[in-house]
Coordinates of C-alpha atoms and ligand atoms in Angstrom, one line a residue:
M195 CA 19.4 5.4 -22.8
A196 CA 17.5 3.1 -20.5
I197 CA 16.6 4.4 -17.1
H198 CA 16.7 2.2 -14.0
R199 CA 14.6 2.9 -10.9
L200 CA 14.4 1.3 -7.5
G201 CA 11.2 1.1 -5.5
L202 CA 11.6 0.3 -1.8
D203 CA 8.7 -0.7 0.4
L204 CA 9.6 -0.6 4.1
G205 CA 7.2 -2.9 5.8
S206 CA 7.0 -4.0 9.4
T207 CA 8.0 -7.6 8.6
H208 CA 10.4 -7.1 5.7
V209 CA 11.8 -4.7 3.2
Q210 CA 11.0 -5.3 -0.5
L211 CA 13.2 -3.8 -3.2
A212 CA 12.2 -3.8 -6.9
E213 CA 14.3 -2.6 -9.9
V214 CA 12.5 -1.6 -13.1
E215 CA 14.2 -0.7 -16.4
F216 CA 12.4 1.8 -18.6
A217 CA 13.4 2.5 -22.2
N218 CA 12.8 6.2 -21.8
K219 CA 11.0 8.9 -19.7
N220 CA 7.7 8.4 -21.4
D221 CA 7.8 4.7 -20.6
M222 CA 8.6 5.6 -17.0
A223 CA 5.6 7.9 -16.8
T224 CA 3.3 5.2 -18.1
G225 CA 4.9 2.4 -16.2
T226 CA 5.9 0.4 -19.3
G227 CA 9.0 -1.3 -18.0
I228 CA 10.9 -4.5 -17.3
L229 CA 11.3 -5.8 -13.8
T230 CA 15.1 -6.5 -13.7
G231 CA 15.5 -7.1 -10.0
F232 CA 13.5 -8.1 -6.9
A233 CA 14.4 -9.0 -3.3
Q234 CA 12.6 -9.4 0.0
V235 CA 14.5 -9.4 3.2
T236 CA 13.0 -10.0 6.6
I237 CA 13.6 -7.4 9.4
P238 CA 13.5 -8.1 13.1
R239 CA 10.1 -7.6 14.7
G240 CA 9.9 -4.1 16.3
S241 CA 12.5 -2.5 14.0
L242 CA 9.8 -0.8 12.0
E243 CA 6.5 0.2 13.5
G244 CA 3.5 1.8 11.9
G245 CA 5.4 2.8 8.8
E246 CA 8.2 4.4 10.8
V247 CA 11.7 3.0 11.1
V248 CA 12.6 2.5 14.8
D249 CA 16.0 0.7 14.5
V250 CA 17.9 2.5 11.7
G251 CA 20.8 0.0 11.9
A252 CA 18.6 -3.1 11.5
V253 CA 16.6 -1.7 8.7
A254 CA 19.7 -0.4 6.9
T255 CA 21.3 -3.9 7.1
A256 CA 18.2 -5.4 5.6
I257 CA 18.1 -2.8 2.8
R258 CA 21.8 -3.5 2.1
N259 CA 21.1 -7.2 1.9
A260 CA 18.3 -6.5 -0.6
V261 CA 20.6 -4.3 -2.6
S262 CA 23.3 -7.1 -2.8
I263 CA 20.7 -9.6 -4.0
V264 CA 19.3 -7.2 -6.7
S265 CA 22.7 -5.7 -7.6
P266 CA 21.0 -2.8 -9.3
K267 CA 22.3 -0.5 -12.0
T268 CA 21.3 2.6 -10.0
K269 CA 21.3 3.9 -6.5
D270 CA 18.3 6.1 -7.1
V271 CA 15.4 4.9 -5.0
I272 CA 11.8 6.0 -4.4
I273 CA 10.5 5.2 -1.0
G274 CA 6.9 5.0 0.1
V275 CA 5.1 6.6 3.1
G276 CA 2.0 5.2 4.6
A277 CA 0.6 5.5 8.1
E278 CA -2.6 6.3 9.8
S279 CA -1.2 9.8 10.5
V280 CA -0.9 10.6 6.8
V281 CA -4.0 12.4 5.7
V282 CA -5.1 11.4 2.2
R283 CA -8.4 13.0 1.5
E284 CA -10.5 14.0 -1.5
I285 CA -11.1 17.8 -1.7
E286 CA -12.4 20.3 -4.1
L287 CA -10.6 23.6 -4.8
P288 CA -11.3 26.5 -7.2
E289 CA -9.6 25.8 -10.5
M290 CA -6.3 27.6 -11.0
P291 CA -2.9 26.9 -12.5
M292 CA -1.1 24.1 -10.7
A293 CA 1.9 26.2 -9.5
Q294 CA -0.5 28.8 -7.9
L295 CA -2.6 26.0 -6.4
R296 CA 0.5 24.3 -4.8
S297 CA 1.7 27.6 -3.3
S298 CA -1.8 28.5 -1.9
L299 CA -2.4 25.0 -0.6
P300 CA -1.4 25.7 3.0
F301 CA -4.0 28.5 3.2
Q302 CA -6.7 26.5 1.4
V303 CA -6.4 23.4 3.6
Q304 CA -5.3 24.5 7.0
D305 CA -8.8 24.2 8.4
V306 CA -9.4 20.7 7.3
L307 CA -6.1 19.3 8.7
P308 CA -5.8 17.7 12.1
M309 CA -2.1 18.8 12.3
S310 CA -0.1 21.9 12.0
I311 CA 0.8 23.1 8.5
D312 CA 4.4 23.8 9.5
E313 CA 5.0 20.2 10.6
S314 CA 3.6 18.6 7.4
V315 CA 4.5 18.0 3.8
L316 CA 1.5 18.9 1.6
D317 CA 0.6 17.9 -1.9
F318 CA -2.4 17.8 -4.2
Y319 CA -3.1 15.3 -7.0
P320 CA -5.8 16.5 -9.3
T321 CA -8.2 13.8 -10.4
G322 CA -10.9 15.7 -12.3
T323 CA -12.7 19.0 -13.0
L324 CA -16.3 19.7 -12.0
E325 CA -18.1 22.4 -14.1
G326 CA -20.2 24.6 -11.9
A327 CA -22.8 27.3 -13.0
S328 CA -20.3 30.2 -12.7
A329 CA -16.8 28.7 -12.1
S330 CA -15.2 25.3 -12.4
T331 CA -13.8 23.3 -9.5
L332 CA -10.8 21.0 -9.4
R333 CA -11.3 17.7 -7.6
G334 CA -8.3 15.9 -6.3
I335 CA -6.6 14.1 -3.4
L336 CA -4.9 16.2 -0.7
V337 CA -1.9 14.5 0.9
A338 CA -0.5 15.8 4.2
A339 CA 2.2 13.8 5.8
P340 CA 3.9 14.6 9.1
K341 CA 7.5 15.7 8.3
A342 CA 8.9 13.6 11.2
L343 CA 7.3 10.4 9.8
V344 CA 9.9 9.7 7.2
S345 CA 13.1 11.2 8.8
Q346 CA 14.2 7.9 10.3
N347 CA 13.3 6.0 7.1
L348 CA 15.5 8.4 5.0
L349 CA 18.4 7.8 7.4
A350 CA 18.1 4.0 7.0
V351 CA 18.1 4.3 3.2
D352 CA 21.1 6.6 3.3
A353 CA 22.9 4.3 5.7
A354 CA 22.4 1.5 3.2
G355 CA 24.1 3.5 0.5
L356 CA 21.0 4.3 -1.6
K357 CA 19.9 7.8 -2.7
T358 CA 16.3 8.7 -2.1
V359 CA 15.1 10.6 -5.2
G360 CA 11.4 10.6 -4.3
V361 CA 9.0 9.9 -1.5
D362 CA 5.6 8.7 -2.7
I363 CA 2.4 7.6 -1.0
N364 CA 2.1 3.8 -0.6
A365 CA -1.5 3.9 -1.5
F366 CA -0.8 5.5 -4.9
A367 CA 2.0 3.0 -5.6
L368 CA -0.4 0.2 -4.7
I369 CA -2.9 1.1 -7.4
R370 CA -0.3 2.3 -10.0
A371 CA 1.3 -1.2 -10.2
Q372 CA -2.1 -2.9 -10.7
L373 CA -4.2 -0.5 -12.8
A374 CA -4.3 -2.2 -16.2
G375 CA -7.1 -3.5 -18.5
D376 CA -10.5 -3.7 -17.0
L377 CA -9.5 -2.4 -13.6
S378 CA -8.7 1.1 -15.2
S379 CA -12.3 1.6 -16.2
R380 CA -14.3 0.3 -13.3
V381 CA -15.0 1.2 -9.6
V382 CA -12.5 -1.0 -7.9
A383 CA -11.5 -1.3 -4.2
F384 CA -7.8 -2.2 -3.8
V385 CA -7.1 -3.6 -0.3
D386 CA -3.6 -4.3 0.8
I387 CA -3.4 -6.2 4.0
G388 CA 0.0 -6.0 5.7
A389 CA 1.2 -7.0 9.1
Q390 CA 0.3 -3.8 11.0
M391 CA -1.5 -1.8 8.4
T392 CA -4.2 -2.2 5.8
N393 CA -4.4 0.2 2.9
I394 CA -7.7 0.7 1.1
V395 CA -7.9 2.7 -2.1
I396 CA -11.1 3.0 -4.0
C397 CA -10.6 3.9 -7.7
Q398 CA -13.1 5.1 -10.2
A399 CA -11.9 4.8 -13.9
G400 CA -8.3 4.7 -12.7
Q401 CA -8.5 7.7 -10.4
P402 CA -8.2 7.3 -6.6
R403 CA -11.4 8.6 -5.0
L404 CA -10.9 7.4 -1.4
V405 CA -7.8 6.4 0.5
R406 CA -7.9 4.9 4.0
T407 CA -5.2 3.4 6.2
L408 CA -6.3 1.2 9.0
S409 CA -3.8 0.4 11.7
S410 CA -4.6 -3.3 11.7
G411 CA -3.3 -6.3 9.7
G412 CA -2.1 -9.9 10.0
H413 CA -0.1 -9.4 13.2
K414 CA -3.3 -9.0 15.3
A415 CA -4.3 -12.5 14.5
T416 CA -0.8 -13.8 15.3
D417 CA -0.8 -12.0 18.6
A418 CA -4.3 -13.3 19.4
V419 CA -3.2 -16.9 18.7
A420 CA -0.1 -16.5 20.9
T421 CA -2.3 -15.2 23.8
A422 CA -4.9 -17.9 23.3
L423 CA -2.4 -20.8 23.3
R424 CA 0.3 -19.2 25.4
I425 CA 2.9 -19.7 22.8
D426 CA 5.5 -17.4 21.2
A427 CA 4.8 -15.3 18.1
Q428 CA 6.8 -17.5 15.8
Q429 CA 4.8 -20.6 16.7
A430 CA 1.5 -18.7 16.6
E431 CA 2.4 -17.4 13.1
Q432 CA 2.9 -21.0 11.9
I433 CA -0.5 -22.1 13.3
K434 CA -2.2 -19.1 11.7
F435 CA -0.7 -20.0 8.3
N436 CA -1.9 -23.6 8.7
I437 CA -5.5 -23.1 9.8
G438 CA -6.5 -19.5 8.8
M439 CA -10.2 -19.0 9.3
E440 CA -11.1 -22.6 8.6
P441 CA -12.3 -24.7 11.5
P442 CA -9.4 -27.1 12.5
S443 CA -9.8 -30.9 12.8
D444 CA -7.6 -30.8 15.9
R445 CA -9.7 -29.7 18.9
E446 CA -6.8 -28.3 20.7
L447 CA -6.6 -25.7 18.0
V448 CA -10.1 -24.5 18.4
P449 CA -9.1 -21.5 20.6
A450 CA -6.5 -20.5 17.9
H451 CA -9.1 -20.7 15.2
D452 CA -11.6 -18.6 17.3
A453 CA -8.9 -16.0 17.9
I454 CA -7.9 -15.8 14.2
A455 CA -11.5 -15.7 13.0
A456 CA -12.4 -12.9 15.5
S457 CA -9.4 -10.8 14.4
A458 CA -10.1 -11.4 10.7
R459 CA -13.8 -10.6 11.1
S460 CA -13.1 -7.3 12.8
L461 CA -10.7 -6.3 10.0
V462 CA -13.2 -7.3 7.3
D463 CA -15.9 -5.3 9.1
A464 CA -13.6 -2.2 9.0
V465 CA -12.9 -2.7 5.3
R466 CA -16.6 -3.2 4.5
N467 CA -17.5 0.0 6.5
T468 CA -15.1 1.9 4.3
F469 CA -16.9 0.6 1.2
V470 CA -20.2 1.7 2.7
Y471 CA -18.8 5.1 3.5
Y472 CA -17.6 5.5 -0.1
S473 CA -20.9 4.6 -1.6
S474 CA -22.9 6.8 0.8
N475 CA -20.7 9.8 0.0
N476 CA -20.9 9.2 -3.8
H477 CA -24.6 9.0 -4.5
G478 CA -24.7 5.3 -3.8
E479 CA -22.2 4.5 -6.4
A480 CA -21.4 0.8 -6.2
I481 CA -18.0 -0.7 -6.0
E482 CA -17.8 -3.4 -8.6
R483 CA -14.7 -5.4 -7.6
V484 CA -12.3 -5.9 -4.8
V485 CA -8.7 -6.7 -5.4
I486 CA -6.6 -7.9 -2.4
T487 CA -2.9 -7.9 -1.9
G488 CA -0.3 -8.1 0.9
G489 CA 0.8 -11.0 3.1
G490 CA -2.3 -10.7 5.2
A491 CA -4.6 -11.3 2.2
H492 CA -3.3 -14.9 2.1
L493 CA -5.0 -15.8 5.4
R494 CA -7.0 -18.9 4.5
G495 CA -10.7 -18.1 4.0
L496 CA -10.2 -14.3 4.3
G497 CA -11.0 -13.5 0.6
Q498 CA -14.1 -15.7 0.8
H499 CA -15.2 -14.0 4.0
L500 CA -14.7 -10.5 2.5
A501 CA -16.6 -11.5 -0.6
T502 CA -19.6 -12.7 1.5
A503 CA -19.5 -9.7 3.8
S504 CA -19.3 -7.1 1.0
R505 CA -21.3 -9.1 -1.6
L506 CA -18.6 -8.3 -4.1
P507 CA -16.2 -10.4 -6.2
V508 CA -12.8 -10.6 -4.6
T509 CA -9.7 -11.5 -6.4
F510 CA -5.9 -11.5 -5.7
G511 CA -4.1 -8.5 -7.3
N512 CA -1.2 -8.7 -9.7
S513 CA 1.8 -6.6 -8.8
F514 CA 3.3 -7.2 -12.2
A515 CA 0.3 -6.1 -14.3
R516 CA 2.2 -3.2 -15.9
V517 CA 5.7 -4.6 -16.2
T518 CA 7.2 -7.6 -17.9
I519 CA 9.5 -9.9 -16.0
G520 CA 13.1 -9.5 -17.2
S521 CA 14.7 -12.7 -18.7
K522 CA 17.7 -12.4 -16.4
L523 CA 15.6 -12.1 -13.3
G524 CA 13.4 -15.0 -14.5
A525 CA 9.8 -15.9 -13.6
D526 CA 10.9 -18.2 -10.8
A527 CA 12.4 -15.3 -8.8
V528 CA 9.0 -13.7 -8.4
R529 CA 6.7 -16.8 -8.4
G530 CA 4.4 -16.6 -5.5
F531 CA 4.9 -12.9 -5.1
E532 CA 2.3 -11.8 -7.6
A533 CA -0.1 -10.4 -4.9
N534 CA 2.7 -9.3 -2.5
V535 CA 4.7 -6.5 -4.0
P536 CA 2.5 -3.9 -5.6
V537 CA 3.9 -1.1 -3.5
A538 CA 7.6 -1.8 -4.3
V539 CA 6.8 -2.1 -8.0
G540 CA 4.5 0.9 -8.2
L541 CA 7.0 3.1 -6.5
T542 CA 9.4 2.7 -9.4
F543 CA 7.3 4.8 -11.8
G544 CA 4.7 7.6 -11.8
E545 CA 4.5 11.2 -10.7
A546 CA 7.2 11.1 -8.1
A547 CA 9.8 9.8 -10.5
Ligands
ATP183 N1 0.0 -17.6 4.0 C1 -0.3 -16.7 4.9 N2 -1.4 -16.9 5.7 C2 -1.8 -16.1 6.6 N3 -1.1 -14.9 6.9 C3 0.0 -14.7 6.1 C4 0.4 -15.6 5.1 N4 1.5 -15.0 4.5 C5 1.8 -13.9 5.1 N5 0.9 -13.6 6.1 C6 0.8 -12.5 7.0 O1 1.0 -11.3 6.3 C7 1.5 -10.3 7.2 C8 2.7 -9.6 6.4 O2 2.1 -9.0 5.3 P1 3.1 -8.1 4.4 O3 4.2 -8.9 3.9 O4 2.2 -7.4 3.4 O5 3.5 -7.1 5.6 P2 4.4 -5.8 5.7 O6 4.3 -5.0 4.4 O7 5.7 -6.1 6.2 O8 3.6 -5.0 6.8 P3 3.0 -3.5 6.9 O9 2.7 -3.1 5.5 O10 1.8 -3.7 7.8 O11 4.1 -2.7 7.6 C9 1.9 -11.0 8.4 O12 1.0 -10.7 9.5 C10 1.9 -12.5 8.1 O13 1.5 -13.3 9.2
MG184 MG1 3.2 -3.5 3.5

């Protein structure tokens, strides 16, 4: 019997809900499914900050609205977690059975974590084995999330009438939705630019090697425009959309342009520094491509600027690389969202499911 799964991405500007239908469990594990529903509902500014729900009622209302648009066949949802406080780091551990490894994880990693073991949820995703002279070592990604981070998010999901069956890392969902074809065999940097956060995942042959969350995104440019022109955030947002990083013909908008360009440049610098860090920690291994997603990636001129700064080809990502668009949903319902919903789609399948 077909399995339906919901993926819910709780962003600081909107919630995005995706429903995917899988023919069976195997298809769910490999992400071979049909996108049967999608909705994006805006939330009031301030009701979700830095990945954490602040106003449970407001976010629950938005989720409920998204549910009524999708009218899903299931209430089972997987939510994502992503914040600067979530530690996602590559580590090497002595090879041992997974069950033993998971139970010994707290002792193995307590020295490398900046937070108390008792207050965090730990996990380890193996990505490869390294053969040493005497013993082999398991390489993988350690995840440590503060327990308190998702508690409000779970409340909001519950209040909206959905049942959380899994909590996954946004960064993993981001790549899972997009890893297809050529991207699965190369060294690719996936960069998702949101309003408050930017997630960077560098993958080598389909395996995540470096994950970084920057607490910066499109809102910084909006705020800078609002300050420069003494206007409200809504007006500033419109101006930002119109001019982006390109010099405006209207001289009155020059201060807005300067504010946007400065903010975008500092974000691009931070992204590029992450690329340099990756290469210097991996014997100079070069990143071959950059794939950008998220609302912030649409800032005019940003992709070009990132390409120049990193000297790498930059393209928009495809959130639907692994799924087909259901005929009932129709291509029109998701047109324009190709580069905007990788997390919601990627949450519907994979390990956490
Ligand atoms: N066409 C555009 N030009 C410039 N910026 C844009 C455009 N479209 C969206 N944005 C910006 O993208 C940001 C929202 O991105 P996204 O939808 O990925 O955010 P989010 O997932 O809600 O936020 P976060 O993940 O940071 O919590 C906003 O800052 C918005 O101004
Ligand atoms: Mg987001």
